[in-house]
Coordinates of C-alpha atoms in Angstrom, one line a residue:
X1 CA -23.3 20.5 -17.3
X2 CA -22.7 18.4 -14.2
X3 CA -25.5 18.2 -11.7
X4 CA -25.0 19.1 -8.1
X5 CA -24.8 15.5 -7.1
X6 CA -22.2 14.8 -9.9
X7 CA -20.1 17.7 -8.8
X8 CA -20.3 16.5 -5.2
X9 CA -19.2 13.0 -6.2
X10 CA -16.2 14.4 -8.0
X11 CA -14.9 16.6 -5.2
X12 CA -16.1 15.4 -1.8
X13 CA -14.4 13.9 1.2
X14 CA -16.7 11.1 2.4
X15 CA -15.7 8.1 4.4
X16 CA -18.0 5.7 2.6
X17 CA -16.0 6.3 -0.6
X18 CA -12.9 4.9 1.0
X19 CA -14.2 1.4 1.1
X20 CA -15.5 1.6 -2.4
X21 CA -12.1 2.5 -3.7
X22 CA -10.4 -0.3 -1.7
X23 CA -12.9 -2.8 -3.1
X24 CA -11.7 -1.8 -6.6
X25 CA -8.0 -1.7 -5.9
X26 CA -7.8 -4.5 -3.3
X27 CA -11.0 -6.4 -4.0
X28 CA -9.6 -9.9 -3.5
X29 CA -7.4 -9.0 -0.5
X30 CA -8.6 -9.9 3.0
X31 CA -10.2 -6.9 4.8
X32 CA -11.3 -8.3 8.1
X33 CA -10.4 -11.5 10.0
X34 CA -12.0 -12.7 13.2
X35 CA -12.3 -16.0 15.0
X36 CA -15.5 -17.7 16.2
X37 CA -15.2 -20.8 18.3
X38 CA -11.7 -21.1 17.1
X39 CA -12.6 -21.0 13.5
X40 CA -11.0 -18.3 11.3
X41 CA -13.4 -16.2 9.2
X42 CA -12.2 -13.7 6.6
X43 CA -14.0 -11.1 4.5
X44 CA -12.5 -9.7 1.3
X45 CA -12.7 -6.0 0.5
X46 CA -15.1 -6.6 -2.4
X47 CA -17.4 -8.6 -0.1
X48 CA -17.1 -6.0 2.7
X49 CA -18.1 -3.3 0.3
X50 CA -21.0 -5.3 -1.0
X51 CA -22.3 -6.1 2.5
X52 CA -22.1 -2.4 3.4
X53 CA -24.2 -1.5 0.3
X54 CA -26.8 -4.1 1.2
X55 CA -26.9 -2.7 4.7
X56 CA -27.7 0.8 3.3
X57 CA -30.6 -0.4 1.0
X58 CA -32.0 -2.6 3.8
X59 CA -31.9 0.3 6.3
X60 CA -33.6 2.6 3.8
X61 CA -36.3 0.0 3.4
X62 CA -36.8 0.2 7.2
X63 CA -37.4 4.0 6.8
X64 CA -34.0 5.4 7.7
X65 CA -32.9 8.5 5.8
X66 CA -29.8 10.6 5.4
X67 CA -29.0 12.5 8.6
X68 CA -30.6 9.9 10.9
X69 CA -28.4 8.7 13.8
X70 CA -27.8 4.9 14.1
X71 CA -26.6 3.6 17.4
X72 CA -24.3 0.5 17.2
X73 CA -23.7 -1.6 20.3
X74 CA -21.5 -4.6 20.0
X75 CA -18.2 -6.3 20.4
X76 CA -15.4 -6.1 17.8
X77 CA -16.8 -8.0 14.8
X78 CA -17.0 -7.8 11.0
X79 CA -20.7 -6.8 11.4
X80 CA -19.8 -3.8 13.5
X81 CA -17.6 -2.6 10.6
X82 CA -20.2 -3.4 8.0
X83 CA -22.7 -1.2 9.9
X84 CA -20.2 1.6 10.3
X85 CA -19.3 1.6 6.6
X86 CA -23.0 1.4 5.7
X87 CA -23.7 4.5 7.8
X88 CA -20.9 6.4 6.1
X89 CA -22.2 5.5 2.7
X90 CA -25.8 6.4 3.5
X91 CA -25.1 9.7 5.2
X92 CA -26.3 8.3 8.5
X93 CA -24.6 9.4 11.7
X94 CA -22.9 6.4 13.3
X95 CA -23.1 6.3 17.1
X96 CA -20.9 3.5 18.5
X97 CA -22.0 2.9 22.1
X98 CA -19.6 2.2 25.0
X99 CA -21.7 -0.6 26.4
X100 CA -19.4 -0.8 29.5
X101 CA -20.8 2.5 30.9
X102 CA -23.1 2.5 33.8
X103 CA -26.8 1.7 33.0
X104 CA -27.7 5.3 33.9
X105 CA -25.2 6.7 31.5
X106 CA -26.2 4.3 28.8
X107 CA -29.8 5.4 29.1
X108 CA -28.8 9.0 29.0
X109 CA -26.6 8.8 25.9
X110 CA -29.3 6.8 24.0
X111 CA -32.0 9.4 24.8
X112 CA -29.6 12.4 24.3
X113 CA -28.4 11.2 20.9
X114 CA -31.9 11.0 19.4
X115 CA -31.0 7.8 17.6
X116 CA -33.5 6.6 15.0
X117 CA -32.3 3.0 15.2
X118 CA -30.3 0.7 17.5
X119 CA -28.2 -2.2 16.1
X120 CA -27.1 -4.7 18.7
X121 CA -25.0 -7.8 18.5
X122 CA -27.9 -10.2 18.6
X123 CA -29.7 -8.3 15.8
X124 CA -26.7 -7.7 13.5
X125 CA -26.5 -11.4 12.5
X126 CA -30.2 -11.7 11.4
X127 CA -29.9 -8.4 9.5
X128 CA -26.9 -9.7 7.6
X129 CA -28.4 -13.2 7.0
X130 CA -31.9 -12.0 6.2
X131 CA -32.5 -8.4 5.2
X132 CA -29.1 -7.9 3.7
X133 CA -29.2 -11.0 1.6
X134 CA -32.4 -9.8 -0.1
X135 CA -31.3 -6.2 -0.3
X136 CA -29.6 -4.7 -3.3
X137 CA -25.8 -4.7 -3.6
X138 CA -25.9 -1.6 -5.9
X139 CA -23.3 1.0 -5.1
X140 CA -24.6 3.9 -3.0
X141 CA -23.8 7.0 -4.9
X142 CA -27.1 8.8 -5.0
X143 CA -26.7 11.4 -2.1
X144 CA -24.8 14.6 -1.6
X145 CA -22.4 14.4 1.4
X146 CA -20.7 17.5 2.6
X147 CA -17.2 17.3 4.0
X148 CA -18.5 18.8 7.3
X149 CA -21.5 16.5 7.6
X150 CA -21.3 14.6 10.9
X151 CA -20.1 11.0 10.3
X152 CA -19.8 9.8 13.8
X153 CA -20.9 11.0 17.3
X154 CA -19.0 9.5 20.2
X155 CA -19.7 10.2 23.8
X156 CA -16.8 11.0 26.2
X157 CA -16.7 9.2 29.5
X158 CA -18.5 11.3 32.1
X159 CA -16.3 11.0 35.2
X160 CA -17.3 14.4 36.6
X161 CA -20.4 15.2 34.6
X162 CA -22.8 13.7 32.1
X163 CA -21.1 12.3 28.9
X164 CA -20.8 14.8 26.1
X165 CA -21.5 13.9 22.5
X166 CA -18.5 14.7 20.2
X167 CA -19.5 15.3 16.6
X168 CA -16.8 14.3 14.1
X169 CA -17.2 15.2 10.4
X170 CA -16.3 13.1 7.4
X171 CA -13.4 15.5 6.8
X172 CA -12.1 15.1 10.4
X173 CA -12.1 11.3 10.3
X174 CA -10.7 11.1 6.7
X175 CA -7.8 13.3 7.6
X176 CA -7.2 11.7 11.0
X177 CA -6.9 8.3 9.4
X178 CA -4.6 9.5 6.7
X179 CA -2.6 11.4 9.3
X180 CA -2.0 8.1 11.2
X181 CA -0.6 6.4 8.0
X182 CA 1.7 9.3 7.1
X183 CA 3.0 9.8 10.7
X184 CA 3.9 6.1 11.0
X185 CA 5.3 5.9 7.5
X186 CA 3.0 3.1 6.6
X187 CA 2.6 1.8 3.1
X188 CA -0.4 0.4 1.3
X189 CA -0.9 -3.3 1.9
X190 CA 1.6 -3.3 4.7
X191 CA -0.6 -2.2 7.7
X192 CA -2.1 -5.5 8.9
X193 CA -3.5 -4.4 12.2
X194 CA -4.2 -6.3 15.4
X195 CA -7.4 -4.6 16.7
X196 CA -7.8 -5.4 20.5
X197 CA -9.2 -2.2 21.9
X198 CA -13.0 -1.8 21.5
X199 CA -14.1 -0.3 18.3
X200 CA -16.5 2.0 20.2
X201 CA -13.3 3.8 21.3
X202 CA -12.0 6.6 19.1
X203 CA -8.4 5.2 18.9
X204 CA -9.4 1.7 17.9
X205 CA -11.9 3.1 15.4
X206 CA -9.5 5.5 13.8
X207 CA -6.7 2.9 13.3
X208 CA -9.1 0.3 11.9
X209 CA -10.2 2.9 9.3
X210 CA -6.5 3.8 8.7
X211 CA -6.1 0.1 7.9
X212 CA -8.9 0.4 5.3
X213 CA -7.3 3.4 3.8
X214 CA -4.2 1.3 3.2
X215 CA -6.0 -1.8 1.9
X216 CA -4.7 -3.9 4.7
X217 CA -6.1 -6.5 7.0
X218 CA -7.9 -5.8 10.3
X219 CA -7.4 -8.7 12.7
X220 CA -10.2 -8.5 15.3
X221 CA -10.0 -9.7 18.9
X222 CA -13.1 -9.5 21.1
X223 CA -11.1 -9.5 24.3
X224 CA -7.4 -9.3 25.1
X225 CA -5.6 -12.6 25.7
X226 CA -1.8 -12.4 25.7
X227 CA -1.2 -15.8 24.2
X228 CA -3.8 -15.4 21.5
X229 CA -2.5 -11.9 20.7
X230 CA 1.0 -13.4 20.3
X231 CA -0.3 -16.2 18.1
X232 CA -2.1 -13.8 15.8
X233 CA 0.9 -11.5 15.5
X234 CA 2.7 -14.5 14.0
X235 CA 0.0 -16.3 12.1
X236 CA -1.6 -13.2 10.6
X237 CA 1.6 -11.3 9.7
X238 CA 0.6 -8.4 11.8
X239 CA 2.5 -5.1 10.9
X240 CA 0.9 -2.8 13.5
X241 CA -0.5 -3.2 17.0
X242 CA -1.9 -0.6 19.4
X243 CA -2.1 -1.8 23.0
X244 CA -2.2 -0.3 26.5
X245 CA 1.1 -0.4 28.4
X246 CA -0.3 -3.1 30.7
X247 CA -1.1 -5.2 27.6
X248 CA 2.4 -4.8 26.2
X249 CA 3.8 -5.9 29.7
X250 CA 1.5 -8.9 29.7
X251 CA 2.9 -10.0 26.3
X252 CA 6.4 -9.8 27.6
X253 CA 5.4 -11.9 30.6
X254 CA 3.8 -14.6 28.5
X255 CA 5.8 -17.9 28.3
X256 CA 7.7 -18.3 25.1
X257 CA 7.3 -14.7 24.0
X258 CA 11.0 -14.3 23.2
X259 CA 11.1 -17.4 21.0
X260 CA 8.4 -16.1 18.5
X261 CA 8.8 -14.6 15.0
X262 CA 7.8 -10.9 15.0
X263 CA 9.6 -10.0 11.9
X264 CA 6.5 -8.6 10.2
X265 CA 5.8 -6.2 13.0
X266 CA 6.8 -2.7 12.0
X267 CA 5.1 -0.4 14.6
X268 CA 4.1 -0.8 18.2
X269 CA 1.9 2.0 19.5
X270 CA 0.9 2.6 23.1
X271 CA -1.1 5.3 24.9
X272 CA -3.6 6.1 27.7
X273 CA -0.9 5.6 30.4
X274 CA 2.9 6.2 30.7
X275 CA 5.4 3.5 29.9
X276 CA 8.6 3.2 31.9
X277 CA 12.0 3.2 30.1
X278 CA 13.0 -0.3 31.2
X279 CA 9.8 -1.8 29.7
X280 CA 10.2 0.1 26.4
X281 CA 13.8 -1.0 26.1
X282 CA 12.8 -4.7 26.6
X283 CA 9.9 -4.3 24.1
X284 CA 12.3 -3.0 21.4
X285 CA 14.6 -5.9 22.0
X286 CA 11.9 -8.5 21.9
X287 CA 9.7 -7.2 19.1
X288 CA 12.5 -5.5 17.1
X289 CA 10.3 -2.6 15.9
X290 CA 9.7 1.1 16.5
X291 CA 7.5 2.0 19.5
X292 CA 5.6 5.2 19.4
X293 CA 3.4 6.9 21.9
X294 CA 0.2 8.3 20.4
X295 CA -1.8 11.0 22.3
X296 CA -5.0 12.9 21.6
X297 CA -8.6 12.7 22.6
X298 CA -12.0 12.0 21.1
X299 CA -12.6 15.7 20.3
X300 CA -9.7 15.7 17.9
X301 CA -10.4 12.3 16.3
X302 CA -7.7 10.4 18.3
X303 CA -4.0 10.8 17.5
X304 CA -2.8 14.4 17.0
X305 CA 0.6 14.2 18.6
X306 CA 3.2 11.4 18.5
X307 CA 6.4 10.8 20.5
X308 CA 8.6 9.1 18.0
X309 CA 10.9 6.1 18.7
X310 CA 14.0 8.2 18.0
X311 CA 13.5 10.1 21.3
X312 CA 13.2 7.1 23.6
X313 CA 16.0 7.2 26.1
X314 CA 16.9 10.8 25.1
X315 CA 14.2 12.7 26.9
X316 CA 13.0 12.1 30.5
X317 CA 9.4 12.9 31.4
X318 CA 5.9 12.2 30.2
X319 CA 6.5 13.3 26.7
X320 CA 3.7 13.3 24.1
X321 CA 5.9 14.5 21.3
X322 CA 5.4 16.7 18.2
X323 CA 2.2 17.7 16.7
X324 CA 1.1 15.7 13.6
X325 CA 1.0 17.0 10.1
X326 CA -2.7 18.0 10.4
X327 CA -2.5 19.8 13.8
X328 CA -1.1 23.0 15.2
X329 CA 0.0 22.3 18.8
X330 CA 0.6 24.9 21.4
X331 CA 0.4 25.8 25.1
X332 CA -1.8 28.7 26.3
X333 CA -2.4 30.6 29.5
X334 CA -5.9 31.3 30.9
X335 CA -6.0 34.7 29.1
X336 CA -5.5 33.1 25.7
X337 CA -1.8 34.0 25.3
X338 CA 0.4 31.3 23.6
X339 CA 3.4 30.5 25.9
X340 CA 7.0 30.2 24.9
X341 CA 9.0 26.9 25.3
X342 CA 9.4 25.7 28.9
X343 CA 6.3 27.5 30.3
X344 CA 3.5 25.3 31.6
X345 CA -0.1 26.0 30.3
X346 CA -3.1 24.3 28.8
X347 CA -2.4 22.2 25.8
X348 CA -4.4 23.5 22.8
X349 CA -4.8 22.2 19.2
X350 CA -6.3 23.3 16.0
X351 CA -6.7 21.7 12.6
X352 CA -9.2 19.8 10.4
X353 CA -9.3 16.9 12.8
X354 CA -11.0 18.9 15.5
X355 CA -14.6 18.1 16.3
X356 CA -17.5 20.2 14.9
X357 CA -18.7 20.6 18.5
X358 CA -20.5 18.9 21.4
X359 CA -24.0 17.7 20.4
X360 CA -26.8 19.8 21.9
X361 CA -24.2 21.6 24.2
X362 CA -23.3 24.9 22.8
X363 CA -21.9 26.2 26.1
X364 CA -19.4 23.4 26.3
X365 CA -18.5 23.9 22.6
X366 CA -17.8 27.6 23.1
X367 CA -15.7 26.9 26.2
X368 CA -13.7 24.2 24.3
X369 CA -13.1 26.6 21.4
X370 CA -12.1 29.7 23.3
X371 CA -9.5 32.0 21.6
X372 CA -9.7 30.1 18.4
X373 CA -8.1 26.9 19.6
X374 CA -9.4 23.6 20.9
X375 CA -8.8 23.3 24.6
X376 CA -7.7 19.9 25.8
X377 CA -8.1 20.3 29.6
X378 CA -4.5 19.1 30.0
X379 CA -1.4 21.0 31.2
X380 CA 2.0 20.7 29.6
X381 CA 4.9 22.6 28.1
X382 CA 6.9 22.5 24.8
X383 CA 10.6 22.0 25.1
X384 CA 13.5 23.3 22.9
X385 CA 13.0 20.5 20.4
X386 CA 9.3 21.3 19.9
X387 CA 8.4 18.2 21.9
X388 CA 5.3 18.4 24.1
X389 CA 5.6 17.2 27.7
X390 CA 2.4 16.4 29.5
X391 CA 2.3 17.7 33.1
X392 CA -1.2 16.6 34.3
X393 CA -4.9 17.0 33.8
X394 CA -5.9 20.5 35.0
X395 CA -8.3 18.9 37.5
X396 CA -5.6 16.4 38.8
X397 CA -3.0 18.9 39.8
X398 CA -2.4 18.5 43.6
X399 CA -2.0 21.7 45.5
X400 CA 0.0 20.9 48.7
X401 CA 1.6 23.4 51.0
X402 CA 1.5 26.1 48.3
X403 CA 3.2 23.9 45.7
X404 CA 1.7 22.3 42.6
X405 CA 2.4 18.6 42.3
X406 CA 1.9 16.7 39.0
X407 CA 0.2 13.4 39.8
X408 CA 1.6 12.0 36.6
X409 CA 5.2 12.7 37.6
X410 CA 4.7 10.9 40.9
X411 CA 3.0 8.0 39.2
X412 CA 5.9 7.5 36.8
X413 CA 8.3 7.4 39.8
X414 CA 6.2 4.9 41.7
X415 CA 5.9 2.7 38.7
X416 CA 9.7 2.2 38.9
X417 CA 9.4 0.5 42.3
X418 CA 9.9 -3.3 41.8
X419 CA 6.6 -5.1 42.2
X420 CA 4.3 -2.2 41.4
X421 CA 1.9 -3.1 38.6
X422 CA -0.1 0.1 38.5
X423 CA -0.5 3.3 40.4
X424 CA -2.9 6.2 40.8
X425 CA -1.7 9.4 42.6
X426 CA -4.2 12.0 43.8
X427 CA -4.7 14.6 46.4
X428 CA -7.0 14.5 49.5
X429 CA -7.9 17.1 52.0
X430 CA -5.3 17.7 54.8
X431 CA -5.5 20.1 57.7
X432 CA -2.0 21.4 57.4
X433 CA -1.1 21.1 53.7
X434 CA -4.4 21.8 52.1
X435 CA -4.1 18.6 50.1
X436 CA -1.9 15.6 50.8
X437 CA -0.3 13.5 48.1
X438 CA -1.6 9.9 48.2
X439 CA -0.5 6.9 46.1
X440 CA -2.8 3.9 45.5
X441 CA -0.9 1.0 44.1
X442 CA -1.6 -2.4 42.6
X443 CA 1.0 -5.1 43.4
X444 CA 2.2 -7.7 40.9
X445 CA 1.2 -11.3 41.8
X446 CA 3.6 -12.8 44.4
X447 CA 5.4 -9.5 45.0
X448 CA 5.4 -7.4 48.2
X449 CA 5.5 -3.6 48.2
X450 CA 5.3 -1.5 51.4
X451 CA 4.8 2.2 52.0
X452 CA 8.5 2.5 53.0
X453 CA 9.5 1.0 49.6
X454 CA 7.4 3.6 47.7
X455 CA 8.4 6.6 49.9
X456 CA 12.1 5.7 49.7
X457 CA 12.0 5.6 45.9
X458 CA 10.2 8.9 45.7
X459 CA 12.5 10.6 48.2
X460 CA 15.4 9.6 46.0
X461 CA 13.9 11.0 42.8
X462 CA 11.5 13.7 43.8
X463 CA 11.3 16.9 45.9
X464 CA 10.0 16.5 49.5
X465 CA 6.6 18.1 48.8
X466 CA 6.0 15.6 46.0
X467 CA 6.5 12.5 48.1
X468 CA 3.3 10.7 49.0
X469 CA 2.1 11.2 52.6
X470 CA 0.2 7.9 52.4
X471 CA 0.5 4.8 50.3
X472 CA -2.5 2.4 50.1
X473 CA -2.4 -1.0 48.4
X474 CA -5.6 -2.0 46.6
X475 CA -6.6 -5.3 45.1
X476 CA -8.1 -3.7 42.0
X477 CA -8.6 -0.4 40.3
X478 CA -11.9 0.8 38.9
X479 CA -11.2 1.2 35.1
X480 CA -12.9 2.6 32.1
X481 CA -13.6 0.4 29.1
X482 CA -10.5 1.8 27.4
X483 CA -8.1 1.0 30.2
X484 CA -8.0 4.3 32.0
X485 CA -8.0 4.4 35.8
X486 CA -11.1 6.0 37.3
X487 CA -9.0 8.1 39.6
X488 CA -11.9 10.2 40.8
X489 CA -13.5 7.1 42.3
X490 CA -10.3 6.1 44.2
X491 CA -9.9 9.7 45.3
X492 CA -13.5 9.8 46.7
X493 CA -13.0 6.5 48.5
X494 CA -10.0 7.9 50.4
X495 CA -11.1 11.5 50.9
X496 CA -11.2 11.1 54.7
X497 CA -7.7 9.6 55.2
X498 CA -6.5 12.6 57.2
X499 CA -9.7 13.6 59.0
X500 CA -8.4 12.4 62.4
X501 CA -5.6 15.0 62.2
X502 CA -8.1 17.8 62.7
X503 CA -10.6 19.9 60.8
X504 CA -10.3 19.6 57.0

């Protein structure tokens, strides 16, 4: 009769098993490529698996045991992936740290996580060169891992409150990564990925693991450089790249971009911010591949809804698309009623990708799981083709003169003004309107954009109450590590714009 461990090994969903399988099926294929001082380094799947095994045995010798949390702080590197895979194999909870947070938030998440160990860039190399070399490379198959055991804890950015620790199970990550492959129609060995976004971010992490599922090559970049990214797309036969819209625009603006060979590129993914139609059209012409918008959040293990290439140009608005094969997608009112097509409400999801909960925060967990759905905090509606259209964050809706204004709608309009590189639209107190619509813009180098230019464009495309009452030009936007504008900081800095008009 099989033991409990043997039965578990037969049936379980465990992320550490994925790398072991690839080491058998794709052992001599390159798994990870990076560049140090211009020198190309490559690690095969068999070697990556062996290093992950050595990591486990070395960490056990240091006293770590199953269930312990291991914090990982570092740039995109093979060692980061070795540590991550080792945590999966050993049943440790991996805790990738966003090291670009404020020092105060960094201290908070480290204490709150209760991490038993911290691995940092400077320590990863000696671990690999010293402890790992002497540690056993024996496969780790001596522990029971339950599908719902926490594999990763990731802290959401705390723009209005302390960061919250999102607990993601082995099952959630496993299905999310397979979901990405199925949604994109990717095939094994044909998903060589350019990994530019930081691996401490859920999107970058999930698509790197999707790459592992498919036995393909992860090409790591520590920082985004347009020319280097274009070089790697050619030289490394990249099939897939996920970049922020501003990064895709930077590629288009790079000298010689249109003369390169992108024949291997099959999918271009973008997210975190809207992309205007003209840019998407140019991207499709230059890269000659499908472009897909992926949306989701950390709490649902990254991508759960995708706006497919076939809809580009056919639908106007900030569309997020259809729910993925692993997710139910709906819109709900504040009383828990699901709404019919066309009605605006909170976007909700459910499915096996959803987080287990917020670490040490039961109240927030219960709030997020009200009425049996995961609540996103975003507003939207579903159209007649079952395509989800995002309206705004609940907290970013501007209430002016009795009307609700979507900041995202205004932003997409302002982005169409020639010379505007980026925009943030928000509401500030106003003595007459309650809130006034304000647009902060960044201007492209060498361009000139005035308030009249922005207002004229908005008047042509929007209702009068949606037109910004004030346009401010900034030299830079405060940004998160993942390329999102910290709109709350800009809003706070301009909260007194209309004080001179009277009591607010």
